[in-house]
Amino acid sequence: MIIDDFLLVVTVSACIWLIATAPWARRWQRTLRPIITALVVAVVLQVVARLGNILLHGFTAALGVVPVLLVTLLAIHRQSGHHRLKLWSAFGAVAAAAILAMIGLGVAAASARPDLTNGAETTMEALQALKLGDFDSARDGFRRAADLLGSAVDDLETPWAQPSRFLPVVAQHRRAASDLAKSTESVSRAIVDVLGEIDFDRLRVVNGTIDIGAITALHDPLSRLYEALADLRSTVDAVDSQWLVDPIRKRLATFVREIDDEQVEGERAMLAVQRTPAMLGANGPRVYFIAFTTPAESRGLGGSMGNWAEVTIDSGRFSVTGFGRTADLAVDGNTERWERVTSSPHFPDVAKSIAEGYPAFSGHDVDGVFAMDVYTVAAFIKMTGPIDLTSAVQTVSVDNAATLLLSDQYAVAQNGAERIDLIEEVAGTTLGRLLTTSLPAPPDLVELLSPLATQGRLDGWARRPSEQELFQQMRISGELPVLHGGDGLAIVVNNVGNNKIDYYLTGEVLYSVDTDAASGMATAGIEITLRNSAPAGALEPAIVFGNSAGAPPGTNLMDLSVYSALPVTEVTGDGQPPATTVDVPSHGFNITTRVLQISALSTTHIHMELAGPLDLSVGYHAVIRNGASVIPLKMTVFVDGDPIDESTMALAGLHTIDL
């Protein structure tokens, strides 16, 4: 601010004049000593004042400023009696005015503080609700915040608070509070108005149809919403100042992060508004393939595909135009291709393989591919309601759907044909209801399905790159991450016994990496423990405990693949066949595969040593992928001997480490 610069020049000039005219300066007349001393002291004080925070916020600044003020006061004290009286009188008048100004601001701040504090907290909560898609709570929160902050602004703008504008440091804090409160109030009211224009009832799928026009109409209010957030971000940048004490600056930094996160969500929302109409058939019918998978038979993606469906969307209207079993797709007799189609952990590879092979069966291309496992089907049943099966005496609800599809179906159904009918009925009925009834509003759908997408249990791919970008932004693309020179690890299990034994598979992974930033090299060790808890001696149902390799019943046969950024240098295991293959890198990962046979009620251990270069120039960065199995592996990571928080590592999905 101009006034800050003016006051700073006046204050510094006064201090220099008083020190230079003090009686002690007379002995240095006609020498360079005063100039040299002043320069040395000035440099020292400037350096000290800008060292940053040491011990307490403002400590070094005070260390530089306080001595100057003390010397100035000493210079006043050394003046002759008449001059000393005048200077002390002037100093006292300035001090009294400053004290009165601070008292005035203190009264205003005390009155404003409750509303200011509650308004700031309410704004943060509203931003969180907005980020989560809970627009009703966000609208109510921003309305409350605007009222609270408006009251705080009135208090901060009272006449007795205005003299504090002329007090260095104090003025910056008053201005920061006032300007930020004004801007947040204005933005909050703008957001309330914008959210009031969005009618979520028009955005729901009702009787298999969605209003594409309602989606297109979101463009203008969303643009204004995120323009308002950009204005708020600019205000925070404007009020931030080195004069503010550290706790205030930290709160501003937190506020900035919340705004930035919401702006990222805004970019996704705007992209969805732009891309979704065409994807919903606004410019002609769109055809999508849906793969229903089960992790009871593990695949790299999560589970094998048992059933599939084809959905066509024309002008916003959904219809099921195809449904069947995976074996039906093998028109050339190559059933193995379709049984293994979900073997890659990189969903775009899976989707492209499906999209390339499906036209031989259907006679037409697809515009996109989705994959959903039994946990996603269970979530949809929560929306569509329980299913009273005709293929078995059983009611399928959100509480028992996943367990039924993974395990209990073998007790409910008497034979393989009945089990196939049961699975088809659950998947087909759920899908049919989804496309013929009213679904929840988009924010509720996002809240229900986001965790499943995060865990890799719901994936989507689009043939057109511009629409695939939307899936990437929505974090539903199921892609292996781009490593950018950082570390990465994924443990991938592919069942090769053609059974459903992986319902009984559990395990742990310990990954310990040591880095050397100077050389850019890293060494690591992986301890993999896999446990087969299938009951010993169990023969039936054969689809669970039998296998196609002639191994004893209850044996888990698998290809265990380790996707790693660091090359594997050594593999050892207890009692396992030595067959190990090291494939060429894929998607930036090295792939090491070992064939395993784990007997019923047995445990196996695999140890791997890894070594190679990493980009450690800005610290250690890693992405750990935990597969979407029935029970995800427990992941434990140590970096340079320090444990990484493992509270979320046990969940399926991608986990990022930044050190």
XYZ file of C-alpha atoms in Angstrom:
659
model
C 0.000 0.000 0.000
C 1.158 3.528 -0.754
C 0.422 4.698 2.775
C 2.644 1.906 4.173
C 5.542 3.005 1.992
C 4.992 6.652 2.942
C 4.900 5.910 6.665
C 7.929 3.677 6.365
C 9.968 6.396 4.634
C 8.877 9.041 7.169
C 9.606 6.797 10.161
C 13.005 5.656 8.917
C 13.959 9.212 7.948
C 12.999 10.495 11.396
C 15.018 7.777 13.111
C 18.076 8.484 10.930
C 17.781 12.232 11.531
C 17.473 11.816 15.290
C 20.391 9.387 15.483
C 22.551 11.529 13.165
C 21.894 14.726 15.165
C 22.499 13.126 18.544
C 25.399 14.594 20.599
C 27.590 11.484 20.058
C 27.785 12.201 16.308
C 29.719 15.457 16.838
C 32.997 13.669 17.568
C 32.836 12.029 14.104
C 32.488 15.237 12.129
C 34.659 15.516 8.990
C 35.319 11.707 8.944
C 33.875 8.726 7.032
C 33.231 6.823 10.213
C 29.499 7.778 10.541
C 28.815 6.725 6.941
C 30.701 3.442 7.229
C 29.111 2.616 10.579
C 25.636 3.447 9.265
C 26.121 1.247 6.210
C 27.410 -1.704 8.225
C 24.604 -1.452 10.781
C 22.019 -1.012 8.015
C 23.191 -4.132 6.199
C 23.281 -6.194 9.375
C 19.802 -5.072 10.412
C 18.370 -5.687 6.926
C 19.769 -9.224 6.891
C 18.508 -9.957 10.399
C 15.071 -8.507 9.656
C 14.641 -10.838 6.654
C 16.018 -14.113 7.991
C 12.533 -15.572 8.269
C 10.853 -17.197 11.236
C 13.235 -18.335 13.957
C 11.923 -19.358 17.385
C 8.741 -17.232 17.119
C 6.966 -15.480 14.251
C 8.390 -11.972 13.820
C 11.379 -12.695 16.075
C 14.093 -11.780 13.554
C 12.176 -8.736 12.317
C 11.947 -7.519 15.891
C 15.651 -8.265 16.313
C 16.348 -5.876 13.458
C 13.806 -3.147 14.245
C 13.906 -2.936 18.055
C 17.606 -1.902 18.268
C 16.949 0.961 15.848
C 14.047 2.164 17.961
C 16.097 1.858 21.153
C 18.965 3.841 19.636
C 16.442 6.455 18.441
C 15.015 6.774 21.952
C 18.546 7.061 23.342
C 19.279 9.785 20.773
C 16.216 11.706 21.970
C 17.329 11.304 25.561
C 20.799 12.718 24.716
C 19.406 15.880 23.136
C 19.594 19.209 24.972
C 16.817 19.919 27.439
C 14.648 22.112 25.171
C 14.964 19.808 22.187
C 14.500 16.726 24.349
C 11.225 18.064 25.744
C 9.861 18.807 22.272
C 10.901 15.409 20.934
C 9.499 13.526 23.926
C 6.269 15.486 23.568
C 6.040 14.602 19.888
C 6.914 10.984 20.581
C 4.330 10.850 23.368
C 1.645 12.353 21.131
C 2.350 9.795 18.412
C 2.360 6.971 20.958
C -0.910 8.165 22.501
C -2.540 8.417 19.084
C -1.309 4.923 18.247
C -2.649 3.538 21.518
C -6.039 5.175 20.951
C -6.112 3.812 17.397
C -5.297 0.333 18.666
C -7.979 0.601 21.345
C -10.508 1.629 18.690
C -9.534 -1.295 16.503
C -9.562 -3.610 19.510
C -13.147 -2.651 20.323
C -14.200 -3.174 16.697
C -12.263 -6.453 16.425
C -13.744 -7.787 19.686
C -17.203 -7.129 18.318
C -16.392 -8.610 14.906
C -14.413 -11.629 16.072
C -17.284 -14.085 16.791
C -18.946 -13.423 13.432
C -15.599 -13.370 11.627
C -14.470 -16.677 13.147
C -17.803 -18.427 12.632
C -18.094 -17.003 9.132
C -14.635 -18.294 8.165
C -15.364 -21.752 9.578
C -18.749 -21.874 7.858
C -17.147 -20.861 4.553
C -14.615 -23.699 4.844
C -17.419 -26.170 5.582
C -19.412 -24.865 2.612
C -16.388 -25.267 0.333
C -16.028 -28.856 1.518
C -19.717 -29.526 0.831
C -19.356 -27.958 -2.621
C -16.339 -30.168 -3.361
C -18.313 -33.258 -2.327
C -21.223 -32.267 -4.563
C -23.611 -31.621 -1.665
C -24.983 -28.435 -3.215
C -27.897 -28.061 -0.782
C -25.588 -28.007 2.241
C -23.143 -25.778 0.353
C -25.877 -23.261 -0.472
C -27.095 -23.127 3.129
C -23.500 -22.846 4.367
C -22.595 -19.977 2.051
C -25.805 -18.151 2.996
C -24.938 -18.377 6.711
C -21.344 -17.392 6.011
C -22.440 -14.313 4.030
C -24.662 -13.122 6.881
C -21.961 -13.650 9.496
C -19.224 -11.996 7.460
C -21.474 -9.079 6.529
C -21.992 -8.386 10.218
C -18.220 -8.649 10.818
C -17.515 -6.148 8.020
C -19.914 -3.660 9.598
C -18.000 -3.906 12.872
C -14.575 -3.544 11.208
C -15.709 -0.475 9.260
C -16.896 1.507 12.305
C -15.377 5.039 12.610
C -13.300 4.200 15.684
C -11.533 1.422 13.738
C -10.354 3.724 10.943
C -7.350 5.420 12.644
C -5.633 2.008 12.796
C -5.113 2.335 9.025
C -2.052 4.483 9.851
C -0.383 1.941 12.168
C 2.202 -0.298 10.486
C 1.553 -4.042 10.958
C -1.784 -3.319 12.678
C -3.072 -1.751 9.464
C -2.206 -4.865 7.437
C -4.117 -7.132 9.794
C -7.161 -4.854 9.821
C -7.089 -4.617 6.039
C -6.636 -8.373 5.617
C -9.599 -9.132 7.874
C -11.841 -6.468 6.347
C -11.032 -7.118 2.688
C -11.212 -10.872 3.052
C -14.510 -10.660 4.914
C -15.954 -8.317 2.257
C -14.816 -10.511 -0.617
C -15.940 -13.753 1.030
C -19.328 -12.221 1.811
C -19.736 -11.063 -1.785
C -18.597 -14.383 -3.224
C -20.794 -16.336 -0.801
C -23.878 -14.403 -1.881
C -22.954 -14.941 -5.537
C -22.558 -18.677 -4.943
C -25.900 -18.848 -3.142
C -27.566 -17.215 -6.155
C -25.838 -19.564 -8.606
C -26.639 -22.719 -6.639
C -30.243 -21.570 -6.427
C -30.407 -21.712 -10.235
C -29.355 -25.366 -10.419
C -32.341 -27.723 -10.419
C -31.037 -31.189 -9.616
C -34.438 -32.771 -10.203
C -33.959 -31.973 -13.904
C -30.582 -33.749 -13.836
C -31.905 -37.075 -12.600
C -32.489 -40.145 -14.744
C -36.261 -40.616 -14.654
C -37.805 -43.689 -16.311
C -34.605 -44.270 -18.243
C -34.291 -40.733 -19.594
C -32.186 -37.705 -18.674
C -32.822 -34.133 -19.801
C -29.793 -33.198 -21.914
C -30.960 -29.587 -22.081
C -30.736 -29.337 -18.294
C -27.089 -30.396 -18.479
C -26.293 -27.845 -21.178
C -27.997 -25.133 -19.119
C -25.451 -25.677 -16.330
C -22.681 -24.011 -18.319
C -23.569 -20.412 -17.444
C -24.181 -20.816 -13.669
C -21.097 -22.992 -13.258
C -19.000 -20.415 -15.116
C -20.193 -17.688 -12.766
C -19.653 -19.926 -9.753
C -16.006 -20.535 -10.498
C -15.407 -16.954 -11.599
C -16.556 -15.975 -8.098
C -14.116 -18.433 -6.553
C -11.326 -17.021 -8.742
C -12.163 -13.527 -7.418
C -11.951 -14.822 -3.869
C -8.590 -16.417 -4.637
C -7.338 -13.075 -5.977
C -8.449 -11.306 -2.804
C -6.543 -13.770 -0.625
C -3.430 -13.192 -2.719
C -3.896 -9.415 -2.404
C -4.257 -9.353 1.396
C -1.422 -11.800 2.047
C 1.607 -9.867 3.242
C 4.931 -10.410 4.954
C 3.619 -8.052 7.639
C 1.041 -10.620 8.755
C 1.986 -12.849 11.653
C 2.667 -16.477 10.813
C -0.537 -18.019 12.280
C -2.647 -15.703 10.105
C -0.618 -16.564 7.015
C -1.021 -20.282 7.710
C -4.786 -19.872 7.908
C -4.749 -17.987 4.633
C -2.676 -20.777 3.075
C -5.238 -23.359 4.228
C -8.019 -21.219 2.786
C -6.140 -20.995 -0.520
C -5.784 -24.787 -0.675
C -9.514 -25.228 -0.186
C -10.262 -22.720 -2.952
C -7.713 -24.332 -5.279
C -9.185 -27.785 -4.660
C -12.653 -26.489 -5.471
C -11.396 -24.804 -8.625
C -9.999 -28.171 -9.748
C -13.417 -29.713 -9.104
C -14.886 -26.832 -11.082
C -12.730 -27.659 -14.067
C -14.011 -31.231 -13.935
C -17.619 -30.041 -13.705
C -17.204 -27.704 -16.674
C -15.585 -30.475 -18.704
C -18.482 -32.789 -17.841
C -21.037 -30.196 -18.951
C -19.194 -29.812 -22.261
C -18.635 -33.522 -22.983
C -21.643 -35.293 -21.443
C -24.418 -34.260 -23.889
C -22.696 -35.962 -26.826
C -21.955 -39.023 -24.667
C -25.672 -39.218 -23.860
C -26.643 -39.349 -27.507
C -27.372 -35.684 -28.171
C -25.812 -35.967 -31.638
C -26.811 -39.541 -32.374
C -27.057 -42.890 -30.561
C -24.150 -44.041 -28.420
C -23.459 -47.697 -27.570
C -21.625 -48.796 -24.417
C -20.386 -52.205 -23.278
C -20.647 -53.115 -19.570
C -18.499 -55.905 -18.096
C -19.708 -57.471 -14.829
C -16.703 -58.851 -12.935
C -16.167 -60.959 -9.829
C -12.974 -60.833 -7.700
C -13.713 -64.394 -6.530
C -11.699 -65.304 -9.638
C -8.860 -62.775 -9.585
C -7.673 -60.862 -12.598
C -5.261 -57.952 -12.949
C -8.196 -55.561 -13.217
C -9.792 -57.091 -10.116
C -11.906 -60.008 -11.283
C -12.974 -62.124 -14.243
C -15.884 -61.084 -16.472
C -18.878 -63.386 -15.989
C -21.628 -61.411 -17.703
C -21.886 -58.416 -19.993
C -24.489 -55.966 -21.208
C -24.880 -53.508 -24.066
C -26.558 -50.170 -23.337
C -27.644 -47.722 -26.025
C -28.326 -44.051 -25.253
C -30.238 -41.969 -27.794
C -31.115 -38.330 -27.036
C -30.758 -39.021 -23.319
C -32.876 -42.186 -23.303
C -31.237 -45.392 -21.988
C -32.094 -48.891 -23.190
C -30.531 -52.344 -22.733
C -29.854 -53.625 -26.259
C -27.835 -56.697 -25.372
C -27.104 -59.004 -22.431
C -25.325 -62.332 -22.067
C -22.578 -64.533 -20.708
C -18.915 -64.085 -21.435
C -18.733 -67.398 -23.323
C -21.302 -66.088 -25.826
C -18.773 -63.545 -27.124
C -16.329 -66.207 -28.347
C -17.853 -66.499 -31.833
C -14.507 -67.768 -33.135
C -14.314 -70.415 -30.425
C -11.519 -68.610 -28.575
C -13.095 -68.622 -25.105
C -9.678 -68.197 -23.482
C -9.388 -64.680 -24.924
C -12.592 -63.547 -23.247
C -11.935 -65.412 -19.988
C -8.608 -63.539 -19.708
C -9.733 -60.208 -21.152
C -9.532 -58.478 -17.737
C -5.994 -59.708 -16.953
C -4.328 -56.292 -17.274
C -4.445 -53.893 -14.299
C -4.525 -50.999 -16.824
C -8.210 -50.614 -17.720
C -7.700 -48.828 -21.074
C -5.900 -51.972 -22.288
C -8.835 -54.111 -21.130
C -11.414 -51.777 -22.663
C -9.622 -51.562 -26.010
C -9.392 -55.354 -26.173
C -13.137 -55.618 -25.537
C -13.917 -52.868 -28.044
C -11.804 -54.603 -30.709
C -13.342 -58.045 -30.146
C -17.003 -57.213 -29.552
C -17.941 -56.207 -33.141
C -17.343 -59.816 -34.274
C -20.260 -60.798 -32.022
C -22.510 -57.730 -32.312
C -21.759 -56.467 -35.796
C -21.150 -52.911 -34.596
C -18.636 -50.842 -32.652
C -19.003 -49.501 -29.132
C -18.362 -45.917 -28.025
C -17.150 -46.869 -24.576
C -16.626 -49.653 -22.067
C -17.452 -49.852 -18.360
C -16.475 -52.512 -15.814
C -18.156 -53.004 -12.457
C -17.673 -55.699 -9.841
C -20.109 -57.236 -7.377
C -19.614 -54.435 -4.841
C -20.722 -51.883 -7.423
C -23.754 -54.027 -8.270
C -24.585 -54.075 -4.553
C -24.372 -50.264 -4.471
C -26.790 -50.042 -7.401
C -29.191 -52.388 -5.604
C -29.209 -49.812 -2.801
C -30.766 -47.420 -5.340
C -33.087 -49.874 -7.116
C -34.326 -51.895 -4.141
C -34.243 -55.619 -3.217
C -34.703 -58.320 -5.865
C -36.925 -61.358 -5.277
C -35.256 -63.951 -7.496
C -37.190 -66.386 -9.690
C -34.123 -68.549 -10.343
C -33.772 -69.359 -6.617
C -35.627 -68.879 -3.356
C -33.705 -65.807 -2.343
C -34.116 -62.058 -1.884
C -31.086 -60.022 -2.895
C -30.562 -56.787 -0.956
C -27.778 -54.286 -0.536
C -26.739 -56.128 2.629
C -26.265 -59.580 1.078
C -25.685 -58.921 -2.639
C -21.865 -58.960 -2.587
C -21.651 -62.022 -0.329
C -24.260 -63.849 -2.403
C -22.463 -63.193 -5.683
C -19.047 -64.048 -4.239
C -19.843 -67.115 -2.139
C -23.385 -67.862 -0.967
C -24.686 -68.520 -4.486
C -23.122 -71.988 -4.271
C -25.367 -72.904 -1.349
C -28.468 -71.212 -2.810
C -28.203 -72.733 -6.306
C -28.152 -76.491 -6.777
C -25.955 -76.711 -9.875
C -23.889 -74.703 -12.333
C -26.814 -73.894 -14.628
C -28.845 -72.503 -11.720
C -25.880 -70.401 -10.559
C -25.497 -68.922 -14.027
C -29.203 -68.107 -14.101
C -28.986 -66.543 -10.638
C -26.056 -64.285 -11.560
C -27.699 -63.271 -14.815
C -30.937 -62.439 -13.043
C -29.221 -60.275 -10.426
C -27.139 -58.372 -12.997
C -29.897 -58.094 -15.586
C -32.607 -57.049 -13.146
C -30.362 -54.471 -11.486
C -29.385 -52.957 -14.816
C -32.950 -52.990 -16.078
C -34.217 -51.194 -12.985
C -31.421 -48.638 -13.186
C -32.540 -47.666 -16.659
C -36.299 -47.699 -16.079
C -36.713 -46.033 -12.676
C -35.796 -42.701 -11.127
C -32.212 -42.444 -9.926
C -30.859 -40.127 -7.222
C -29.585 -36.641 -8.076
C -25.987 -36.424 -9.373
C -24.446 -35.373 -6.023
C -25.963 -38.448 -4.348
C -24.767 -40.680 -7.182
C -21.267 -39.247 -6.856
C -21.261 -39.840 -3.102
C -22.344 -43.458 -3.607
C -20.075 -44.380 -6.512
C -16.910 -42.314 -5.928
C -15.447 -44.727 -3.345
C -15.976 -47.638 -5.751
C -14.239 -45.768 -8.580
C -11.389 -44.857 -6.223
C -10.983 -48.539 -5.289
C -10.929 -49.641 -8.936
C -14.269 -51.460 -8.668
C -15.925 -49.173 -11.229
C -13.985 -48.153 -14.350
C -14.853 -46.341 -17.566
C -13.227 -45.845 -20.977
C -14.314 -43.841 -24.029
C -13.242 -44.383 -27.620
C -12.964 -40.632 -28.303
C -9.913 -38.986 -26.668
C -11.869 -35.877 -25.622
C -14.353 -38.048 -23.719
C -11.625 -40.248 -22.277
C -10.174 -37.040 -20.824
C -13.406 -36.637 -18.853
C -13.068 -40.132 -17.389
C -9.492 -39.308 -16.428
C -10.569 -36.070 -14.757
C -13.334 -37.936 -12.913
C -10.738 -40.486 -11.713
C -12.746 -43.362 -13.144
C -10.371 -44.316 -15.974
C -8.696 -47.185 -14.090
C -5.285 -46.328 -15.494
C -1.941 -47.281 -14.081
C -0.343 -43.979 -13.060
C 2.368 -42.255 -15.061
C 5.459 -42.430 -12.846
C 7.376 -39.375 -14.170
C 10.614 -40.858 -12.839
C 9.146 -41.646 -9.421
C 8.633 -44.994 -7.726
C 5.663 -47.289 -8.246
C 4.452 -50.696 -7.128
C 1.453 -52.913 -7.909
C 0.910 -56.536 -6.883
C -1.237 -58.260 -9.513
C -2.875 -61.693 -9.140
C -4.262 -63.596 -12.124
C -6.087 -66.827 -11.335
C -4.995 -69.590 -13.742
C -6.992 -72.436 -12.140
C -10.325 -71.375 -13.701
C -12.107 -71.448 -10.360
C -13.499 -69.088 -7.719
C -10.914 -69.912 -5.024
C -9.786 -66.279 -4.568
C -12.669 -65.651 -2.195
C -10.323 -67.323 0.314
C -7.159 -65.410 -0.618
C -5.615 -62.936 1.849
C -2.139 -61.575 2.378
C 0.316 -58.836 3.236
C 2.955 -56.884 1.337
C 5.945 -55.178 2.960
C 7.807 -52.750 0.718
C 11.000 -51.203 2.072
C 12.953 -48.744 -0.080
C 16.217 -46.920 0.623
C 17.163 -43.886 -1.457
C 20.365 -41.992 -2.199
C 19.522 -38.505 -3.431
C 23.149 -37.760 -4.344
C 23.374 -40.622 -6.846
C 19.686 -40.800 -7.740
C 19.709 -44.536 -7.014
C 17.400 -46.638 -4.860
C 17.364 -50.192 -3.542
C 14.284 -51.971 -2.248
C 12.963 -55.223 -0.900
C 9.467 -56.694 -1.240
C 8.105 -59.326 1.145
C 4.868 -60.853 -0.190
C 2.838 -63.183 2.018
C -0.172 -64.936 0.468
C -2.557 -67.123 2.439
C -5.089 -69.635 1.074
C -7.752 -70.218 3.727
C -9.826 -72.624 1.614
C -10.860 -75.629 3.717
C -8.685 -78.694 3.226
C -10.324 -81.644 1.490
C -13.306 -79.693 0.168
C -14.454 -80.998 -3.226
C -17.720 -79.235 -3.871
C -18.642 -77.000 -5.456
C -16.019 -77.889 -8.049
C -16.188 -74.409 -9.586
C -14.694 -73.134 -6.321
C -12.336 -75.871 -5.104
C -11.513 -77.708 -8.320
C -9.116 -76.452 -10.990
C -8.249 -77.014 -14.625
C -4.611 -77.997 -13.958
C -5.210 -81.238 -12.070
C -3.809 -79.864 -8.796
C -5.294 -81.116 -5.493
C -8.728 -79.640 -4.677
C -8.558 -76.361 -2.819
C -5.248 -75.351 -4.454
C -4.900 -71.738 -5.524
C -3.020 -71.492 -8.830
C -1.974 -68.037 -9.912
C 0.363 -65.873 -11.902
C 1.727 -63.383 -9.371
C 3.005 -60.273 -11.170
C 4.922 -57.445 -9.555
C 4.692 -54.146 -11.444
C 7.552 -51.974 -10.220
C 9.405 -48.848 -11.219
C 12.663 -50.411 -10.011
C 13.909 -53.499 -11.874
C 13.822 -56.761 -9.915
C 17.312 -58.211 -9.384
C 16.516 -61.325 -7.355
C 13.474 -63.499 -6.534
C 13.289 -66.163 -3.832
C 10.373 -68.134 -2.393
C 9.721 -70.907 0.093
C 8.985 -74.165 -1.684
C 7.575 -72.573 -4.813
C 8.385 -73.619 -8.381
C 11.313 -71.592 -9.688
C 9.534 -70.521 -12.901
C 9.825 -66.756 -13.108
C 9.504 -64.510 -16.132
C 10.632 -60.911 -16.421
C 8.699 -59.114 -19.143
C 9.495 -55.911 -20.996
C 8.398 -52.695 -19.291
C 4.716 -51.785 -19.611
C 3.286 -48.323 -18.953
C 6.557 -47.356 -17.290
C 6.579 -50.407 -14.984
C 8.856 -53.423 -15.003
C 6.826 -56.633 -14.774
C 8.108 -59.707 -12.939
C 5.806 -62.759 -12.930
C 6.044 -65.900 -10.816
C 3.804 -68.972 -11.104
C 2.487 -70.028 -7.680
C 0.565 -72.991 -6.262
C -0.781 -72.495 -2.743
C -2.413 -75.518 -1.123
C -5.511 -75.244 1.041
C -4.818 -73.800 4.485
C -1.266 -72.914 3.402
C 0.832 -69.757 3.285
C 3.602 -68.835 0.882
C 6.261 -66.147 1.049
C 8.002 -64.436 -1.859
C 10.996 -62.120 -1.481
C 12.229 -59.773 -4.193
C 15.212 -57.462 -4.350
C 15.062 -54.376 -6.565
C 17.541 -51.672 -7.535
C 17.701 -48.845 -10.038
C 17.515 -45.087 -10.662
C 14.715 -42.780 -9.462
C 14.182 -39.064 -9.867
C 14.906 -37.881 -6.311
C 15.667 -34.261 -7.202
C 12.567 -32.992 -5.392
C 12.204 -35.817 -2.886
C 10.717 -39.288 -2.987
C 7.460 -39.809 -4.862
C 5.682 -43.149 -5.229
C 2.323 -44.555 -6.264
C 1.209 -47.834 -4.696
C -1.686 -49.704 -6.312
C -3.619 -52.155 -4.171
C -5.778 -54.450 -6.300
C -9.576 -54.617 -5.989
C -9.659 -58.142 -4.553
C -12.252 -59.592 -2.175
C -9.990 -58.689 0.748
C -7.316 -56.203 -0.418
C -3.760 -57.010 0.599
C -2.437 -55.239 3.674
C 0.262 -52.879 2.361
C 3.096 -51.645 4.593
C 5.710 -49.236 3.213
C 9.010 -48.041 4.704
C 11.043 -45.272 3.065
C 14.606 -44.865 4.348
C 13.612 -46.739 7.478
C 10.587 -44.587 8.296
C 7.100 -46.135 8.159
C 4.460 -44.543 5.936
C 0.968 -44.111 7.368
C -0.752 -47.374 6.488
C -4.280 -46.434 7.586
C -5.444 -46.227 3.965
C -2.940 -48.619 2.370
C -5.175 -51.593 3.178
C -7.890 -50.175 0.914
C -8.039 -51.046 -2.758
C -6.996 -48.318 -5.177
C -4.087 -45.953 -5.761
C -2.129 -44.494 -2.840
C 0.374 -41.659 -3.306
C 3.484 -41.053 -1.193
C 5.257 -37.672 -1.324
C 8.276 -37.061 0.908
